XYZ file of C-alpha atoms in Angstrom:
324
model
C -105.052 -13.580 31.867
C -104.027 -9.957 31.424
C -104.714 -9.698 27.671
C -107.854 -11.818 27.498
C -110.377 -9.053 28.201
C -108.957 -6.446 25.812
C -111.850 -4.918 23.831
C -111.988 -4.732 20.057
C -110.061 -1.720 18.747
C -112.078 0.506 16.378
C -110.616 1.482 13.013
C -110.274 5.203 12.352
C -113.022 5.231 9.699
C -115.435 3.371 11.958
C -114.777 5.760 14.820
C -115.232 8.889 12.701
C -118.458 7.554 11.166
C -119.803 6.626 14.590
C -119.017 10.027 16.117
C -120.366 12.162 13.277
C -123.511 10.110 12.634
C -124.353 10.195 16.348
C -123.712 13.932 16.373
C -126.008 14.403 13.355
C -128.852 12.595 15.144
C -128.306 14.759 18.200
C -128.354 17.920 16.095
C -131.609 17.003 14.367
C -133.339 16.875 17.728
C -132.494 20.539 18.373
C -132.193 23.807 16.463
C -130.048 26.915 16.092
C -127.006 27.380 18.259
C -128.089 24.599 20.588
C -127.952 22.076 17.721
C -124.392 23.066 16.757
C -123.224 23.034 20.381
C -124.760 19.603 20.944
C -123.188 18.190 17.781
C -119.752 19.495 18.783
C -120.054 18.033 22.278
C -121.335 14.667 21.075
C -118.740 14.090 18.363
C -115.782 15.215 20.463
C -116.874 13.127 23.450
C -117.295 9.971 21.368
C -113.926 10.412 19.660
C -112.017 11.358 22.789
C -113.621 8.750 25.057
C -113.244 5.903 22.580
C -109.602 6.712 21.944
C -108.925 6.943 25.661
C -110.651 3.601 26.256
C -108.432 1.980 23.645
C -105.426 2.851 25.794
C -106.725 2.466 29.345
C -107.822 -1.130 28.744
C -104.202 -2.161 28.122
C -102.010 -3.151 31.074
C -99.090 -0.963 32.046
C -96.140 -2.695 30.389
C -93.852 -1.098 32.942
C -95.371 -3.296 35.650
C -96.302 -6.421 33.634
C -94.648 -9.638 34.820
C -91.420 -10.274 32.834
C -92.866 -13.553 31.503
C -95.807 -11.847 29.817
C -93.711 -8.835 28.768
C -91.190 -10.961 26.877
C -93.885 -13.226 25.462
C -95.792 -10.185 24.184
C -92.614 -8.588 22.849
C -91.792 -11.749 20.921
C -95.072 -11.437 19.051
C -95.926 -7.752 18.633
C -92.875 -5.574 19.478
C -93.900 -3.932 22.728
C -91.914 -0.741 22.072
C -93.851 -0.025 18.869
C -97.125 -0.897 20.595
C -96.390 1.480 23.464
C -95.583 4.273 21.011
C -98.892 3.686 19.234
C -100.772 3.741 22.541
C -99.002 6.979 23.463
C -99.969 8.626 20.154
C -103.596 7.587 20.607
C -103.586 9.091 24.110
C -102.178 12.350 22.720
C -104.874 12.392 20.026
C -107.618 11.906 22.594
C -106.343 14.910 24.525
C -106.020 17.024 21.390
C -109.655 16.388 20.545
C -110.596 17.576 24.032
C -108.548 20.696 23.389
C -110.350 21.294 20.105
C -113.712 21.042 21.826
C -112.655 23.650 24.373
C -111.315 25.855 21.585
C -114.511 25.747 19.527
C -117.152 25.773 22.255
C -117.035 29.572 22.770
C -116.873 30.145 18.987
C -120.045 28.124 18.471
C -121.809 29.581 21.480
C -121.142 33.298 20.878
C -122.261 33.834 17.298
C -125.169 33.383 14.915
C -126.391 29.874 13.869
C -124.853 29.955 10.370
C -121.415 31.019 11.615
C -121.708 28.471 14.423
C -122.352 25.800 11.818
C -119.182 26.805 9.937
C -117.120 26.653 13.132
C -118.598 23.248 14.029
C -117.798 21.860 10.561
C -114.269 23.227 10.833
C -113.882 21.515 14.212
C -115.187 18.241 12.750
C -112.646 18.424 9.909
C -109.758 18.968 12.306
C -110.954 16.160 14.583
C -111.228 13.800 11.614
C -107.686 14.706 10.551
C -106.398 13.882 14.032
C -108.074 10.491 14.079
C -106.914 9.677 10.550
C -103.350 10.525 11.611
C -103.448 7.595 14.091
C -105.145 5.161 11.682
C -101.993 3.030 11.477
C -101.603 3.103 15.259
C -105.177 1.940 15.795
C -104.611 -0.848 13.292
C -101.390 -1.885 15.024
C -103.109 -1.886 18.431
C -105.991 -3.937 17.053
C -103.639 -6.507 15.537
C -101.690 -6.711 18.803
C -104.911 -7.252 20.732
C -105.950 -10.085 18.399
C -102.543 -11.751 18.729
C -102.180 -11.431 22.495
C -105.674 -12.257 23.693
C -105.196 -15.906 22.682
C -101.976 -16.397 24.650
C -102.127 -19.272 27.124
C -103.572 -18.517 30.537
C -100.371 -19.067 32.470
C -100.101 -17.468 35.890
C -96.691 -16.182 36.927
C -97.803 -16.135 40.569
C -98.332 -19.927 40.605
C -95.495 -22.501 40.595
C -94.692 -23.762 37.103
C -93.003 -26.937 35.895
C -91.813 -26.795 32.290
C -91.436 -30.048 30.355
C -88.685 -30.174 27.723
C -87.104 -32.745 25.411
C -87.112 -33.883 21.807
C -90.403 -34.685 20.022
C -91.965 -38.120 20.571
C -90.179 -38.799 23.855
C -93.512 -38.738 25.729
C -93.779 -35.165 26.990
C -97.388 -34.569 25.974
C -98.410 -38.006 27.226
C -96.791 -37.199 30.566
C -98.566 -33.830 30.855
C -101.873 -35.393 29.815
C -101.407 -38.243 32.249
C -100.720 -36.198 35.357
C -103.559 -33.748 34.651
C -106.131 -36.132 33.158
C -108.096 -36.514 36.389
C -109.294 -32.896 36.211
C -109.391 -32.683 32.424
C -107.516 -29.378 32.523
C -105.237 -29.827 29.537
C -105.737 -27.197 26.852
C -104.149 -26.123 23.578
C -103.299 -22.546 22.712
C -102.202 -21.163 19.338
C -98.930 -19.608 20.459
C -96.510 -21.863 18.624
C -97.489 -23.612 15.420
C -98.066 -26.801 17.406
C -99.817 -25.211 20.381
C -98.797 -24.879 24.024
C -100.049 -27.575 26.378
C -100.915 -26.268 29.844
C -102.227 -28.514 32.598
C -102.641 -28.298 36.359
C -102.405 -30.594 39.350
C -102.550 -30.042 43.104
C -100.272 -31.110 45.924
C -100.786 -30.092 49.529
C -103.431 -27.547 48.464
C -101.006 -25.850 46.091
C -101.926 -25.696 42.396
C -99.032 -26.403 40.056
C -98.886 -25.534 36.370
C -97.213 -28.051 34.098
C -96.336 -26.783 30.646
C -95.182 -28.454 27.441
C -94.049 -26.084 24.697
C -93.662 -27.980 21.418
C -91.638 -26.017 18.912
C -89.575 -24.236 21.568
C -87.636 -26.519 23.920
C -87.676 -29.568 21.661
C -84.775 -28.684 19.388
C -81.355 -26.968 19.534
C -81.033 -23.212 19.918
C -79.635 -22.716 16.420
C -82.817 -24.164 14.890
C -85.099 -21.601 16.546
C -86.079 -18.332 14.904
C -85.894 -14.975 16.696
C -89.470 -15.110 17.975
C -88.971 -18.631 19.336
C -85.750 -17.611 21.062
C -87.505 -14.756 22.818
C -90.382 -17.027 23.783
C -87.841 -19.357 25.411
C -86.459 -16.352 27.267
C -89.970 -15.638 28.535
C -90.293 -19.228 29.735
C -87.078 -18.788 31.710
C -88.865 -16.141 33.792
C -91.775 -18.499 34.364
C -90.162 -21.855 35.172
C -89.619 -22.939 38.761
C -88.335 -26.344 37.632
C -87.735 -28.154 34.342
C -88.416 -31.824 33.655
C -86.241 -32.870 30.716
C -87.561 -36.077 29.205
C -85.229 -38.516 27.451
C -85.938 -41.688 25.509
C -82.957 -44.010 25.995
C -84.561 -46.562 23.678
C -84.278 -44.014 20.839
C -87.746 -45.082 19.671
C -88.487 -41.344 19.397
C -86.286 -41.212 16.319
C -83.464 -39.145 17.837
C -80.086 -40.546 18.956
C -79.523 -40.491 22.705
C -76.348 -38.454 22.176
C -78.370 -35.667 20.517
C -80.941 -35.794 23.313
C -78.233 -35.450 25.953
C -76.674 -32.564 24.049
C -80.023 -30.738 24.064
C -80.415 -31.547 27.768
C -77.014 -30.012 28.517
C -77.963 -26.849 26.600
C -81.269 -26.549 28.467
C -79.507 -27.126 31.800
C -76.951 -24.422 31.056
C -79.631 -21.936 30.019
C -81.845 -22.410 33.054
C -78.905 -22.668 35.465
C -78.357 -18.942 34.935
C -81.667 -18.348 36.750
C -81.063 -21.082 39.359
C -83.884 -23.175 37.905
C -83.359 -26.888 38.660
C -83.493 -29.331 35.727
C -84.472 -32.972 36.342
C -83.354 -35.551 33.779
C -86.082 -38.178 33.375
C -85.824 -41.249 31.170
C -89.228 -42.195 29.798
C -90.032 -45.566 28.184
C -88.010 -47.213 30.936
C -89.840 -50.439 30.142
C -87.820 -50.460 26.916
C -84.445 -49.121 28.097
C -82.742 -47.723 31.212
C -79.399 -47.393 29.504
C -78.767 -43.776 30.493
C -77.758 -41.894 33.612
C -80.855 -40.010 34.771
C -82.339 -38.559 37.930
C -85.436 -40.721 37.506
C -86.869 -43.377 35.220
C -90.513 -43.745 34.266
C -92.852 -45.269 31.729
C -95.855 -43.120 30.907
C -97.301 -46.072 29.007
C -97.315 -48.383 32.039
C -97.531 -45.653 34.708
C -94.387 -46.903 36.424
C -92.428 -44.098 38.101
C -94.733 -41.267 36.961
C -95.744 -40.301 40.511
C -92.097 -40.340 41.578
C -91.267 -37.855 38.809
C -94.110 -35.600 39.883
C -92.993 -35.769 43.524
C -89.407 -34.945 42.549
C -90.560 -32.011 40.428
C -92.632 -30.603 43.290
C -89.665 -30.995 45.625
C -87.384 -29.273 43.103
C -89.792 -26.339 42.865
C -89.699 -25.938 46.650
C -92.773 -23.721 46.617
C -93.636 -22.114 49.921
C -96.996 -20.323 49.776
C -97.369 -17.043 51.616
C -99.355 -17.928 54.705
C -100.169 -15.085 57.096
C -98.941 -15.660 60.630
C -101.557 -16.787 63.106
C -103.071 -14.010 65.162
C -101.698 -13.862 68.653
C -104.382 -13.926 71.306
């Protein structure tokens, strides 16, 4: 996952302390002009390199898959994050410029004057780093928030499961992925995203249940949840909308169908097929649906999975055979 390996972002105070204490140790090992030159080189390199590393470890948001871009933007405000990364890059380059400015001053004078120049350089470098303290904090908070996003791969076919709570969505996802024990929970929504996998014809499919997002009407979602749904639209290759005609879930069938119609309309804009599946068919089949199943008894579950795979219509890129 693109955010998983992001390193910890140093705070401005930590970075300044690290650079100057390392420089002091370097200076104690030498004397005269050489000590001042070494301290200047060490401190500037640590500050500049660490700031640059903060930025280069992040993916280029201009090329990030739209699913991850919108998901990230829903959580951290990508525009603000990019501005902070840009300011940190500028600061790294300014510190390099300061080193080049002060190197000849430290080299072409007496030790005491060199020491004054080096201390002046340190003060200016510290000011630069302190100026991006808020940016470093923002980047660190973004890293902490994004590195725990679910490991969902936009380059693999994805089936999104939707429907009101208690209709059997999680049981369905657990059931079709249980053989490989691949179900996992991720702290994206308050209830966690369920991501499982199964294989058909050597193709790995992702099957995703998003409690808190596609289990209630649009008007009940907050801004972050709405944008997360928009991200899911980029990801989904097919949607399985689960109904409970028995109404044992606690929601009237009319409300469930109304939510289904809203989900259908939303995903239709991206030509994403939506399958209507009635779960708990052992209790009631009193609804018009594409398929009926009972996760509890296992009846019809494989048929739903087959229909979802067919709806996805995934055709893997297979290189043409080499002509002899």
